[in-house]
Coordinates of C-alpha atoms in Angstrom, one line a residue:
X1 CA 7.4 -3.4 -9.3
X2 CA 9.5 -6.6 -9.1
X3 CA 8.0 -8.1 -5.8
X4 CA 10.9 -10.0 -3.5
X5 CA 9.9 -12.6 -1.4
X6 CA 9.9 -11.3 1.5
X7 CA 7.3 -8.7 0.3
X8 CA 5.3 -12.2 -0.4
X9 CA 5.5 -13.4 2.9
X10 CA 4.4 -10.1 4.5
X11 CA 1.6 -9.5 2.0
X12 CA 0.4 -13.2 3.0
X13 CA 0.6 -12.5 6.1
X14 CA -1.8 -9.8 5.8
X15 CA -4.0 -12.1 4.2
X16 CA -4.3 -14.3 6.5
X17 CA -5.1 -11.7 8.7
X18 CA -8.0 -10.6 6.4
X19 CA -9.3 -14.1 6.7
X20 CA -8.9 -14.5 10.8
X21 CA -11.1 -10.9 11.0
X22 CA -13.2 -11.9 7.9
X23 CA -12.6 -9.6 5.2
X24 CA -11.9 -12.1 2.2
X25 CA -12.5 -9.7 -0.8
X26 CA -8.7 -8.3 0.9
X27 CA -7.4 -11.7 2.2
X28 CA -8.4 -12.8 -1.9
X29 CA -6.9 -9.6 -3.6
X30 CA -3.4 -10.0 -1.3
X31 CA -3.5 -13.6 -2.4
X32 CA -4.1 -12.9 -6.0
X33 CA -1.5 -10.2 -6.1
X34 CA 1.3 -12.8 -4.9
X35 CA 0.3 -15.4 -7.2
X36 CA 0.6 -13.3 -9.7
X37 CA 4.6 -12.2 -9.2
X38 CA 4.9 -16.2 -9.1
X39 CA 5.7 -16.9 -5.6
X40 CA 5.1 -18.7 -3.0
X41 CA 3.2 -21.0 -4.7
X42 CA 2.0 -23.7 -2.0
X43 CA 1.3 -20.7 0.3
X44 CA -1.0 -18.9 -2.6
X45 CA -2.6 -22.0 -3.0
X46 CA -3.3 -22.9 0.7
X47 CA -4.6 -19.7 1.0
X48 CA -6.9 -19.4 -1.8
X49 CA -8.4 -22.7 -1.1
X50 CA -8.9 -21.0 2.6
X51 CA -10.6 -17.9 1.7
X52 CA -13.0 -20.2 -0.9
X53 CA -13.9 -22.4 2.3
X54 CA -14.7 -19.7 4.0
X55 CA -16.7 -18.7 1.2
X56 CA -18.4 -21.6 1.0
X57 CA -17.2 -22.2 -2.8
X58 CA -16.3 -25.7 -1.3
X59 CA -16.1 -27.1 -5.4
X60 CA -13.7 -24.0 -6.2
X61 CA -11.4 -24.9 -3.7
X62 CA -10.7 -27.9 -4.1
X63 CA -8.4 -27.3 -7.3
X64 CA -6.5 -24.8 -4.8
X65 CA -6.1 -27.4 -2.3
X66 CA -4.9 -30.5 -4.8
X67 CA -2.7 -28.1 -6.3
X68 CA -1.0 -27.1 -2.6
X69 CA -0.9 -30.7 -2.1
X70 CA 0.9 -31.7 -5.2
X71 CA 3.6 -29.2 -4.2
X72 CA 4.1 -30.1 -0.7
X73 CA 2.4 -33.9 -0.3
X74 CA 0.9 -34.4 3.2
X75 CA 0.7 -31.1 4.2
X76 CA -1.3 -30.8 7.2
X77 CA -3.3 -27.5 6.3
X78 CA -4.0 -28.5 2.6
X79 CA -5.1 -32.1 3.6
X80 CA -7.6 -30.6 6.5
X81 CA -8.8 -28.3 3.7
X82 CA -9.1 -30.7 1.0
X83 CA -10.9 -33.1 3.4
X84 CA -13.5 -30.3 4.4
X85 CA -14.4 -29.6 1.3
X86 CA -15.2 -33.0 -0.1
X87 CA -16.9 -33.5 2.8

């Protein structure tokens, strides 16, 4: 299945929403699937680094988070992210 973008937003968007009530095994496997039809790539990112600082795997998402940031510099979500993890 050729995933279109919009598919990628709305799968996203249900990760997110698997992170908000907690389930990250779904927010990760959402996330995962996306990344993998190559889109979206700041938001897959973002996301992963989010669901592995929730996880507290604060060393494994930190690539996620550098990697959003190198896409989109000064991003307030990555940044916060990046920050709470090194701290």
């Amino acid at each position: 299945m050729d995933m279109t973008e919009e598919r990628a937003k709305r799968w996203l968007g249900e990760a997110e929403g698997y992170l908000q009530l907690g389930l990250l095994d779904l927010a990760y496997e959402r996330v995962s699937e996306v990344e993998q039809a190559s889109k979206l790539p700041y938001e897959c990112s973002a996301l992963s680094g989010s669901i592995l600082r929730e996880r507290e795997k604060f060393g494994e998402a930190i690539p996620h988070f550098e990697r959003a940031l190198n896409l989109r510099p000064g991003e307030l979500l990555a940044t916060i992210g990046l920050g709470w993890c090194l701290k």
